[in-house]
Amino acid sequence: MSESPALDAIRAGYSFDVPAVRLGSALDGDAPVPDAPVALPLGMLNRHGLVAGATGTGKTITLQVLAEAISAAGVPVFAADMKGDLSGMATPGSASDKLSARTQANGQDWQARAAEVEFYSLGGQGTGIPMRATVSSFGPLLLAKVLGLNETQESVLGLIFHYADSAGLALLDLSDLKAVLTFLDSDEGKTDLKGIGGVSAASVGVILRAIANLEAQGADAFFGEPEFEIADLLRTADDGRGIVSMLELPAFQDRPQLFSTFLMWLLAELFHELPEVGDADKPALVFFFDEAHLLFNGASKAFLDSVAQTVRLIRSKGVGIFFVTQSPADVPDEVLAQLSSRVQHALRAHTPKDAKALKETVQTFPSSDYDLAALLTGLGTGEAVVTVMDPDGSPTPVAPTKVFAPASKMGPTEAGALDAAVHASPLWEKYGEPIDRESAREILTARLEGGAEHAKAHGEGDESSGAEAHSGAEGHSGAEGQPAEHIPAPDGGGRGEDYDDDRGGPSMFDQVVGSSAFKQFTRTAAREIARGIFGTGRRRR
């Protein structure tokens, strides 16, 4: 059987003189050609990429093969494990006659080997080291996406964050944010509410209800301390391999907005924390964003603009992002235009919508001698059409590819082994148990209790006792009911920081500044939150 003339172009186009990670071998018809390797230059991985294809076409295995190869090159990897299948990377694969025939035909020197994997979970829900973020560092834009707020409510939430920052109210978990919102919705807080941009009480109520819904889903466990440190994603093992950080998400499959937005928070944190490196020989981290369409569904324009800006700028920090989804149409054009590597598995064309998506996908590939529409609909499982950016910044030839088999297990790692690996990790001691330090909730609750006692001492027993009882019933939820002293509006609205009430007591501002929580808040510089692309802000340690 004679070879396709396109194979010579593929051999030349993928013969890099720089380190590269091999994905598989080019296909000539149905047969792989081992001397026509298809690979991705290691130094170009920070130019980002896309892995796409219909359900069941092999996207997860491709992700696994890429993650293994990138890790073996000494580069840390982050991946979200939606169904638990990727957890098999921690277990060596099993040899079989079928696997041996496949790997030999594909020119792969296959040996069973587990990757160096660290397992994480969102807030400890599921098996993994808990990943948490404070509400402050998460920021209003990302939180609005999680809460399902519209653009107006998103703006209101931004004003609330600014108010809390200015008043020295640490927003560590959702109960802190609820306490601030409830205070602003109270009689005492209404003056401040008007002083931060004319925010309506109705908008505050909508946000409170959205938070309650999020808590009902168990998502409140994710917000809090100890907050995850990005440096823990950038580690290598003793043998030089990059550690694969695996976020286990089976427990969150029915809460897509939370986990997809959390992944965007991680990227925003990487952008804020990492230094500029330009075009390095290899990336600092490669980040696989699975089920990427969930990130963009129902997103506001401001959110989409921020995603596009993050993708555009983060490559200079040495971070490569691979979006994994069913169709390129799932990713907005402004993001898709920045993805230099393409691994396209089979597409279906069963409906007019599918046919339109197929046509649009074909148009995004470089010109080639292949009938791409026929090729993309005829690919088998584990086969893909590939084009990447070469070291000179030009696209490589379109290459039908037989993807390698992973060296690790294709399927989940056993639950007992996974649990043992989690608790044996040195990071378990660091992140395993939550911390609940003094923050906005405690400050506002103390103010209510102080106000109730002050009123009681001045003979206002009936009214103040009701306030005291109400504040006690609210507990973590915050300051609703009879108000205490006043928190200053961030821009000097309301009665301001110089206000003393007519009973001669200290102002709310003076009490907040003098509190131990405020001093701790200042020491950690949380009050000076540097809001970035997503309005996120790190607490400096």
Coordinates of C-alpha atoms in Angstrom, one line a residue:
M1 CA 0.0 0.0 0.0
S2 CA 1.5 3.4 -1.0
E3 CA 1.7 6.2 1.5
S4 CA -0.3 9.4 1.2
P5 CA 1.7 12.3 -0.2
A6 CA 0.7 14.3 2.9
L7 CA 2.9 12.1 5.1
D8 CA 6.0 13.7 3.9
A9 CA 4.7 17.1 4.9
I10 CA 3.7 15.7 8.4
R11 CA 7.2 14.2 8.9
A12 CA 8.8 17.5 8.0
G13 CA 6.3 19.6 9.9
Y14 CA 6.7 17.7 13.2
S15 CA 10.5 17.1 13.1
F16 CA 11.3 19.6 15.9
D17 CA 14.8 20.3 17.0
V18 CA 13.5 21.3 20.5
P19 CA 12.1 19.1 23.3
A20 CA 8.5 17.9 22.5
V21 CA 5.9 15.7 24.0
R22 CA 4.7 13.0 21.7
L23 CA 0.9 12.4 21.3
G24 CA 0.9 9.5 18.8
S25 CA 1.7 8.6 15.2
A26 CA 0.3 9.9 11.9
L27 CA -2.4 7.8 10.2
D28 CA -2.2 6.7 6.5
G29 CA -5.7 5.7 5.9
D30 CA -6.5 3.4 8.9
A31 CA -2.9 2.4 9.6
P32 CA -0.6 4.3 12.0
V33 CA 2.9 5.2 10.6
P34 CA 5.4 4.9 13.5
D35 CA 8.1 6.9 11.6
A36 CA 5.7 9.9 11.3
P37 CA 5.5 11.0 14.9
V38 CA 3.0 13.7 16.0
A39 CA 4.2 15.8 18.9
L40 CA 3.7 19.2 20.6
P41 CA 6.8 21.4 21.2
L42 CA 7.3 21.7 25.0
G43 CA 8.1 25.4 24.8
M44 CA 4.9 26.2 22.9
L45 CA 2.5 24.6 25.4
N46 CA 2.0 28.0 27.0
R47 CA 0.3 29.1 23.8
H48 CA -2.7 27.1 24.9
G49 CA -4.8 24.5 23.1
L50 CA -8.1 22.8 22.6
V51 CA -9.1 19.1 22.9
A52 CA -12.5 18.6 21.4
G53 CA -14.8 15.8 20.1
A54 CA -18.1 14.1 20.6
T55 CA -18.9 12.0 23.6
G56 CA -17.0 8.6 23.5
T57 CA -14.4 9.6 21.0
G58 CA -11.4 9.5 23.4
K59 CA -10.9 13.0 24.8
T60 CA -10.3 11.7 28.3
I61 CA -7.6 9.3 27.1
T62 CA -6.0 12.1 25.1
L63 CA -5.9 14.3 28.2
Q64 CA -4.4 11.4 30.1
V65 CA -1.7 10.8 27.5
L66 CA -0.8 14.5 27.3
A67 CA -0.7 14.9 31.1
E68 CA 1.6 11.9 31.4
A69 CA 4.0 13.1 28.7
I70 CA 4.1 16.7 30.1
S71 CA 4.7 15.4 33.6
A72 CA 7.5 13.2 32.4
A73 CA 9.1 16.3 30.8
G74 CA 9.3 17.8 34.3
V75 CA 6.3 20.1 34.0
P76 CA 3.6 20.1 36.7
V77 CA 0.0 19.5 35.5
F78 CA -3.4 20.4 36.8
A79 CA -6.5 18.6 35.7
A80 CA -10.1 18.4 36.7
D81 CA -11.5 14.8 37.0
M82 CA -15.2 15.1 36.2
K83 CA -16.2 11.4 36.4
G84 CA -13.4 9.9 38.4
D85 CA -11.8 8.2 35.3
L86 CA -8.6 10.2 35.5
S87 CA -7.8 9.1 39.0
G88 CA -6.4 6.0 37.3
M89 CA -3.3 8.0 36.6
A90 CA -2.2 7.1 40.1
T91 CA -2.2 3.4 39.2
P92 CA 0.0 1.6 36.7
G93 CA -1.8 0.3 33.6
S94 CA -2.4 -3.4 32.9
A95 CA -0.7 -5.2 30.0
S96 CA -2.8 -7.3 27.6
D97 CA -2.5 -8.8 24.2
K98 CA -4.9 -6.2 22.7
L99 CA -3.0 -3.3 24.2
S100 CA 0.3 -4.8 23.1
A101 CA -0.9 -5.1 19.5
R102 CA -2.1 -1.5 19.5
T103 CA 1.1 0.0 21.0
Q104 CA 3.4 -2.0 18.7
A105 CA 1.5 -1.0 15.6
N106 CA 1.6 2.7 16.8
G107 CA 5.4 2.6 17.4
Q108 CA 4.9 3.1 21.2
D109 CA 7.5 1.7 23.7
W110 CA 4.8 1.1 26.3
Q111 CA 5.6 0.3 29.9
A112 CA 3.1 0.3 32.8
R113 CA 3.7 3.3 35.0
A114 CA 1.8 5.4 37.5
A115 CA 2.1 9.2 37.5
E116 CA 2.9 11.3 40.5
V117 CA -0.6 12.4 41.5
E118 CA -1.9 14.6 44.3
F119 CA -5.7 14.4 44.7
Y120 CA -7.8 17.4 45.7
S121 CA -11.5 18.1 46.4
L122 CA -13.6 21.2 46.6
G123 CA -13.9 22.1 50.3
G124 CA -13.4 18.5 51.3
Q125 CA -16.5 17.2 49.5
G126 CA -15.4 14.0 48.1
T127 CA -12.0 12.2 48.3
G128 CA -9.1 14.6 48.2
I129 CA -7.1 17.3 50.0
P130 CA -9.6 20.2 50.6
M131 CA -9.2 23.2 48.3
R132 CA -10.7 26.3 49.7
A133 CA -10.8 30.0 48.8
T134 CA -11.9 33.0 50.9
V135 CA -14.9 35.0 49.6
S136 CA -12.6 38.0 49.4
S137 CA -10.0 36.3 47.2
F138 CA -12.7 34.8 45.0
G139 CA -14.0 38.3 44.2
P140 CA -17.4 39.6 43.2
L141 CA -17.2 38.8 39.5
L142 CA -16.5 35.1 39.9
L143 CA -18.9 34.8 42.8
A144 CA -21.7 36.5 40.8
K145 CA -21.2 33.7 38.2
V146 CA -21.5 31.0 40.8
L147 CA -24.6 32.7 42.3
G148 CA -26.3 33.1 38.9
L149 CA -26.7 36.9 39.2
N150 CA -27.5 39.2 36.3
E151 CA -25.2 42.1 35.4
T152 CA -27.0 44.6 37.6
Q153 CA -26.8 42.3 40.6
E154 CA -23.2 41.6 39.7
S155 CA -22.5 45.3 40.0
V156 CA -24.3 45.5 43.3
L157 CA -22.1 42.6 44.7
G158 CA -19.0 44.5 43.6
L159 CA -20.1 47.5 45.6
I160 CA -20.7 45.3 48.6
F161 CA -17.2 43.9 48.4
H162 CA -15.8 47.4 48.2
Y163 CA -17.8 48.4 51.3
A164 CA -16.5 45.4 53.2
D165 CA -12.9 46.1 52.2
S166 CA -13.2 49.7 53.2
A167 CA -14.9 49.0 56.5
G168 CA -12.3 46.4 57.5
L169 CA -14.8 43.5 57.4
A170 CA -12.9 40.3 56.4
L171 CA -15.0 38.2 54.0
L172 CA -13.7 34.7 54.7
D173 CA -16.7 32.5 54.2
L174 CA -20.3 32.9 53.0
S175 CA -21.5 33.6 56.5
D176 CA -19.4 36.7 56.5
L177 CA -20.9 38.0 53.3
K178 CA -24.4 37.2 54.6
A179 CA -23.6 39.2 57.8
V180 CA -22.6 42.2 55.8
L181 CA -25.6 42.0 53.5
T182 CA -28.0 41.5 56.4
F183 CA -26.6 44.4 58.3
L184 CA -27.0 46.7 55.2
D185 CA -30.6 45.5 54.9
S186 CA -31.3 46.4 58.5
D187 CA -32.6 49.7 59.9
E188 CA -29.1 50.7 61.1
G189 CA -27.4 49.8 57.8
K190 CA -29.8 51.5 55.4
T191 CA -27.9 54.7 55.7
D192 CA -24.7 53.0 54.6
L193 CA -26.6 51.1 51.9
K194 CA -27.6 54.4 50.4
G195 CA -24.0 55.7 50.7
I196 CA -22.4 53.0 48.5
G197 CA -24.1 53.8 45.2
G198 CA -27.8 53.8 45.9
V199 CA -28.0 50.0 46.1
S200 CA -31.6 48.8 46.5
A201 CA -32.7 46.6 49.4
A202 CA -34.4 44.4 46.7
S203 CA -31.0 43.6 45.1
V204 CA -29.5 42.8 48.6
G205 CA -32.4 40.4 49.1
V206 CA -31.9 38.7 45.8
I207 CA -28.2 38.1 46.6
L208 CA -29.0 36.8 50.1
R209 CA -31.5 34.3 48.6
A210 CA -28.9 33.2 46.0
I211 CA -26.4 32.6 48.8
A212 CA -28.9 30.5 50.7
N213 CA -29.5 28.4 47.6
L214 CA -25.7 27.9 47.2
E215 CA -25.4 26.8 50.9
A216 CA -28.3 24.4 50.4
Q217 CA -26.2 22.6 47.8
G218 CA -23.3 22.3 50.3
A219 CA -21.1 24.7 48.4
D220 CA -20.4 26.8 51.5
A221 CA -17.8 24.2 52.6
F222 CA -15.6 25.5 49.7
F223 CA -15.4 29.1 51.0
G224 CA -13.1 29.6 54.0
E225 CA -9.7 29.0 55.4
P226 CA -7.0 27.7 55.1
E227 CA -7.0 29.1 51.6
F228 CA -5.2 27.1 49.0
E229 CA -1.8 28.3 48.0
I230 CA -1.0 28.3 44.3
A231 CA 2.6 27.3 44.9
D232 CA 1.4 23.8 45.8
L233 CA 0.4 23.3 42.1
L234 CA 3.9 24.0 40.9
R235 CA 5.8 21.1 42.5
T236 CA 8.0 18.3 41.0
A237 CA 8.6 14.8 42.4
D238 CA 12.0 13.5 43.6
D239 CA 12.5 11.9 40.2
G240 CA 12.1 15.2 38.4
R241 CA 8.6 14.5 37.0
G242 CA 6.0 17.2 37.4
I243 CA 3.3 16.4 40.0
V244 CA -0.2 16.0 38.5
S245 CA -2.7 17.8 40.7
M246 CA -6.0 16.1 40.2
L247 CA -9.2 17.9 41.3
E248 CA -11.8 15.2 41.9
L249 CA -15.2 16.5 41.0
P250 CA -17.7 13.6 40.8
A251 CA -19.6 15.1 43.8
F252 CA -20.1 18.4 41.8
Q253 CA -21.4 17.1 38.5
D254 CA -24.8 18.6 39.3
R255 CA -23.2 22.0 40.3
P256 CA -21.3 23.0 37.1
Q257 CA -21.2 26.7 37.8
L258 CA -19.3 26.2 41.0
F259 CA -16.6 23.9 39.8
S260 CA -16.1 25.7 36.4
T261 CA -15.9 29.1 38.1
F262 CA -13.5 27.7 40.7
L263 CA -11.2 26.6 37.9
M264 CA -11.2 30.1 36.6
W265 CA -10.4 31.4 40.1
L266 CA -7.3 29.1 40.1
L267 CA -6.2 30.6 36.8
A268 CA -6.8 34.1 38.1
E269 CA -4.7 33.3 41.1
L270 CA -1.9 31.9 39.0
F271 CA -1.9 35.1 37.0
H272 CA -1.7 37.2 40.1
E273 CA 1.0 35.1 41.9
L274 CA 3.4 34.0 39.2
P275 CA 6.2 36.3 37.8
E276 CA 6.6 37.2 34.2
V277 CA 8.8 34.7 32.4
G278 CA 8.1 35.5 28.7
D279 CA 8.7 32.5 26.4
A280 CA 10.5 29.9 28.5
D281 CA 11.9 26.6 27.3
K282 CA 9.1 24.9 29.1
P283 CA 6.0 26.0 30.9
A284 CA 5.6 26.4 34.7
L285 CA 2.3 24.6 34.6
V286 CA -0.1 23.1 32.1
F287 CA -3.8 23.5 33.1
F288 CA -6.5 21.2 31.6
F289 CA -9.9 22.8 31.8
D290 CA -12.3 19.9 31.3
E291 CA -16.0 20.5 30.4
A292 CA -15.0 24.0 29.4
H293 CA -18.4 24.8 27.9
L294 CA -19.8 25.0 31.5
L295 CA -17.6 28.0 32.2
F296 CA -19.2 30.0 29.4
N297 CA -22.8 29.1 29.7
G298 CA -24.9 32.0 30.9
A299 CA -21.8 34.2 31.5
S300 CA -22.0 38.0 31.5
K301 CA -20.0 40.0 28.9
A302 CA -17.8 41.3 31.7
F303 CA -17.0 37.7 32.7
L304 CA -16.3 36.6 29.2
D305 CA -14.0 39.6 28.6
S306 CA -12.1 38.7 31.7
V307 CA -11.7 35.1 30.7
A308 CA -10.3 36.2 27.3
Q309 CA -8.0 38.6 28.9
T310 CA -6.7 36.0 31.4
V311 CA -6.0 33.5 28.6
R312 CA -4.2 36.2 26.5
L313 CA -2.0 37.4 29.4
I314 CA -1.3 34.3 31.4
R315 CA 1.0 32.7 28.8
S316 CA 3.7 35.2 29.8
K317 CA 3.5 33.7 33.3
G318 CA 4.5 30.3 31.8
V319 CA 1.0 28.8 32.1
G320 CA -0.5 26.8 29.3
I321 CA -4.3 26.1 29.2
F322 CA -6.0 23.3 27.3
F323 CA -9.8 23.6 27.1
V324 CA -11.5 20.2 26.8
T325 CA -15.0 20.2 25.4
Q326 CA -17.3 18.6 22.8
S327 CA -17.2 21.2 20.1
P328 CA -15.0 24.3 19.3
A329 CA -18.3 26.2 19.1
D330 CA -18.5 25.8 22.9
V331 CA -15.7 28.2 23.3
P332 CA -16.2 31.9 22.5
D333 CA -14.4 33.2 19.4
E334 CA -12.2 35.6 21.4
V335 CA -10.9 32.7 23.5
L336 CA -10.7 30.2 20.6
A337 CA -8.6 32.6 18.6
Q338 CA -5.8 32.3 21.2
L339 CA -5.6 28.5 21.2
S340 CA -2.6 27.5 19.1
S341 CA -2.8 23.7 19.5
R342 CA -5.8 21.7 18.3
V343 CA -6.6 18.0 19.0
Q344 CA -9.9 17.4 17.3
H345 CA -11.6 14.0 17.8
A346 CA -14.5 12.8 15.8
L347 CA -17.6 15.1 15.3
R348 CA -21.1 14.0 14.5
A349 CA -23.3 15.5 11.8
H350 CA -26.7 13.9 12.6
T351 CA -28.6 17.2 12.7
P352 CA -28.5 20.5 10.8
K353 CA -27.0 22.1 13.9
D354 CA -24.3 19.4 14.0
A355 CA -23.6 19.9 10.3
K356 CA -23.2 23.7 10.8
A357 CA -20.8 23.1 13.7
L358 CA -18.8 20.7 11.5
K359 CA -18.5 23.2 8.7
E360 CA -17.4 25.9 11.1
T361 CA -14.8 23.6 12.6
V362 CA -13.3 22.7 9.2
Q363 CA -12.9 26.4 8.4
T364 CA -10.8 26.9 11.5
F365 CA -8.1 24.5 10.4
P366 CA -5.1 25.4 8.2
S367 CA -5.6 24.4 4.5
S368 CA -4.6 20.8 3.7
D369 CA -4.9 18.1 1.1
Y370 CA -7.4 16.3 3.3
D371 CA -11.2 16.4 3.0
L372 CA -11.5 17.5 6.6
A373 CA -15.3 17.2 6.8
A374 CA -15.1 13.5 5.8
L375 CA -12.1 12.9 7.9
L376 CA -13.6 14.4 11.1
T377 CA -16.8 12.4 10.8
G378 CA -14.9 9.1 10.0
L379 CA -12.4 9.1 12.8
G380 CA -12.4 6.1 15.2
T381 CA -12.1 6.1 19.0
G382 CA -8.6 7.2 20.0
E383 CA -8.0 9.0 16.7
A384 CA -7.8 12.7 16.2
V385 CA -6.9 15.5 13.7
V386 CA -4.0 17.5 15.1
T387 CA -2.3 20.8 14.3
V388 CA 0.0 22.7 16.7
M389 CA 2.2 25.8 16.7
D390 CA 5.8 25.0 15.7
P391 CA 8.8 26.8 17.5
D392 CA 8.8 29.5 14.7
G393 CA 5.1 30.3 15.5
S394 CA 3.7 28.7 12.4
P395 CA 0.9 26.1 12.3
T396 CA 2.1 22.5 11.6
P397 CA 0.4 20.5 8.8
V398 CA -2.9 18.9 9.6
A399 CA -2.2 15.4 10.8
P400 CA -4.7 12.5 11.3
T401 CA -3.3 10.8 14.4
K402 CA -3.5 7.6 16.3
V403 CA -3.2 8.6 19.9
F404 CA -0.8 6.7 22.2
A405 CA -2.1 4.5 25.0
P406 CA -1.6 5.9 28.5
A407 CA 1.0 4.1 30.7
S408 CA -1.3 4.4 33.7
K409 CA -4.7 2.8 34.3
M410 CA -7.6 3.7 32.0
G411 CA -10.3 4.0 34.5
P412 CA -10.7 5.0 38.2
T413 CA -8.2 4.1 40.9
E414 CA -9.7 2.0 43.7
A415 CA -11.4 4.0 46.4
G416 CA -9.2 2.6 49.2
A417 CA -6.0 3.3 47.4
L418 CA -7.1 6.8 46.6
D419 CA -8.1 7.6 50.2
A420 CA -4.8 6.3 51.5
A421 CA -2.9 8.5 49.0
V422 CA -4.8 11.5 50.2
H423 CA -4.2 11.0 53.9
A424 CA -0.5 10.2 53.3
S425 CA 0.1 13.5 51.5
P426 CA 2.1 16.1 53.4
L427 CA -0.5 18.6 52.3
W428 CA -3.2 16.9 54.3
E429 CA -1.8 18.4 57.5
K430 CA -1.8 21.8 55.9
Y431 CA -5.3 21.9 54.4
G432 CA -7.2 19.0 56.0
E433 CA -9.0 20.9 58.8
P434 CA -10.9 24.2 58.3
I435 CA -10.0 27.3 60.3
D436 CA -12.6 29.7 61.5
R437 CA -10.9 32.9 62.7
E438 CA -12.6 36.3 63.6
S439 CA -14.0 38.0 60.6
A440 CA -17.0 40.1 59.5
R441 CA -19.6 37.7 61.0
E442 CA -18.1 37.9 64.5
I443 CA -17.5 41.7 64.3
L444 CA -21.1 42.4 63.3
T445 CA -22.5 39.9 65.8
A446 CA -20.5 41.5 68.6
R447 CA -21.7 44.9 67.6
L448 CA -25.3 43.7 67.8
E449 CA -24.8 42.2 71.2
G450 CA -23.0 45.4 72.4
G451 CA -25.9 47.5 71.0
A452 CA -28.5 45.4 72.7
E453 CA -26.7 45.5 76.1
H454 CA -26.3 49.3 75.7
A455 CA -30.0 49.8 75.0
K456 CA -30.9 47.5 77.9
A457 CA -28.8 49.6 80.3
H458 CA -30.7 52.7 79.2
G459 CA -34.1 51.2 80.0
E460 CA -35.1 50.0 76.5
G461 CA -35.5 46.4 77.7
D462 CA -38.4 45.2 75.7
E463 CA -37.1 46.4 72.3
S464 CA -33.4 45.6 72.9
S465 CA -34.1 42.1 74.3
G466 CA -35.9 41.3 71.0
A467 CA -32.8 42.5 69.1
E468 CA -30.5 40.4 71.4
A469 CA -32.6 37.3 70.9
H470 CA -32.7 37.8 67.2
S471 CA -28.9 38.2 66.9
G472 CA -28.4 35.1 69.0
A473 CA -30.8 33.1 66.7
E474 CA -29.0 34.3 63.6
G475 CA -25.6 33.1 64.9
H476 CA -23.4 32.7 61.8
S477 CA -25.8 34.5 59.6
G478 CA -25.1 38.0 60.8
A479 CA -26.8 41.2 61.9
E480 CA -30.5 41.4 61.2
G481 CA -33.0 43.1 63.5
Q482 CA -32.4 45.9 66.0
P483 CA -29.2 47.7 65.0
A484 CA -26.2 48.6 67.1
E485 CA -23.6 51.3 66.3
H486 CA -22.9 52.4 62.8
I487 CA -20.4 51.1 60.3
P488 CA -19.0 53.9 58.1
A489 CA -19.7 53.9 54.4
P490 CA -16.5 53.4 52.4
D491 CA -16.7 56.8 50.8
G492 CA -17.6 58.7 53.9
G493 CA -21.4 58.2 53.5
G494 CA -23.8 57.9 56.4
R495 CA -22.6 59.3 59.7
G496 CA -18.9 58.7 58.9
E497 CA -15.9 57.7 61.0
D498 CA -16.1 60.7 63.4
Y499 CA -19.7 59.9 64.5
D500 CA -20.4 59.4 68.2
D501 CA -23.9 58.6 69.2
D502 CA -25.9 60.8 71.6
R503 CA -25.1 58.4 74.5
G504 CA -21.4 59.2 74.3
G505 CA -20.4 55.8 73.1
P506 CA -17.6 55.1 70.6
S507 CA -18.6 55.0 67.0
M508 CA -18.9 51.7 65.1
F509 CA -15.7 52.7 63.1
D510 CA -13.7 53.2 66.3
Q511 CA -14.9 49.8 67.7
V512 CA -14.0 48.0 64.4
V513 CA -10.5 49.6 64.2
G514 CA -9.8 48.7 67.8
S515 CA -11.0 45.1 67.4
S516 CA -8.5 42.2 67.3
A517 CA -10.1 41.0 64.1
F518 CA -9.3 44.3 62.4
K519 CA -5.7 44.3 63.6
Q520 CA -5.3 40.7 62.3
F521 CA -7.0 41.8 59.1
T522 CA -4.5 44.6 58.7
R523 CA -1.5 42.4 59.5
T524 CA -2.3 40.1 56.7
A525 CA -3.0 43.0 54.3
A526 CA -6.4 41.7 53.4
R527 CA -7.8 45.3 53.7
E528 CA -5.5 46.3 50.8
I529 CA -6.9 43.7 48.5
A530 CA -5.4 44.2 45.0
R531 CA -8.3 43.3 42.8
G532 CA -7.2 42.2 39.3
I533 CA -8.8 41.0 36.1
F534 CA -11.6 39.1 37.9
G535 CA -11.7 41.3 41.0
T536 CA -9.9 38.6 42.9
G537 CA -7.5 39.5 45.6
R538 CA -5.0 37.4 47.5
R539 CA -4.4 37.6 51.3
R540 CA -0.7 38.0 51.6
R541 CA 0.8 35.6 54.1

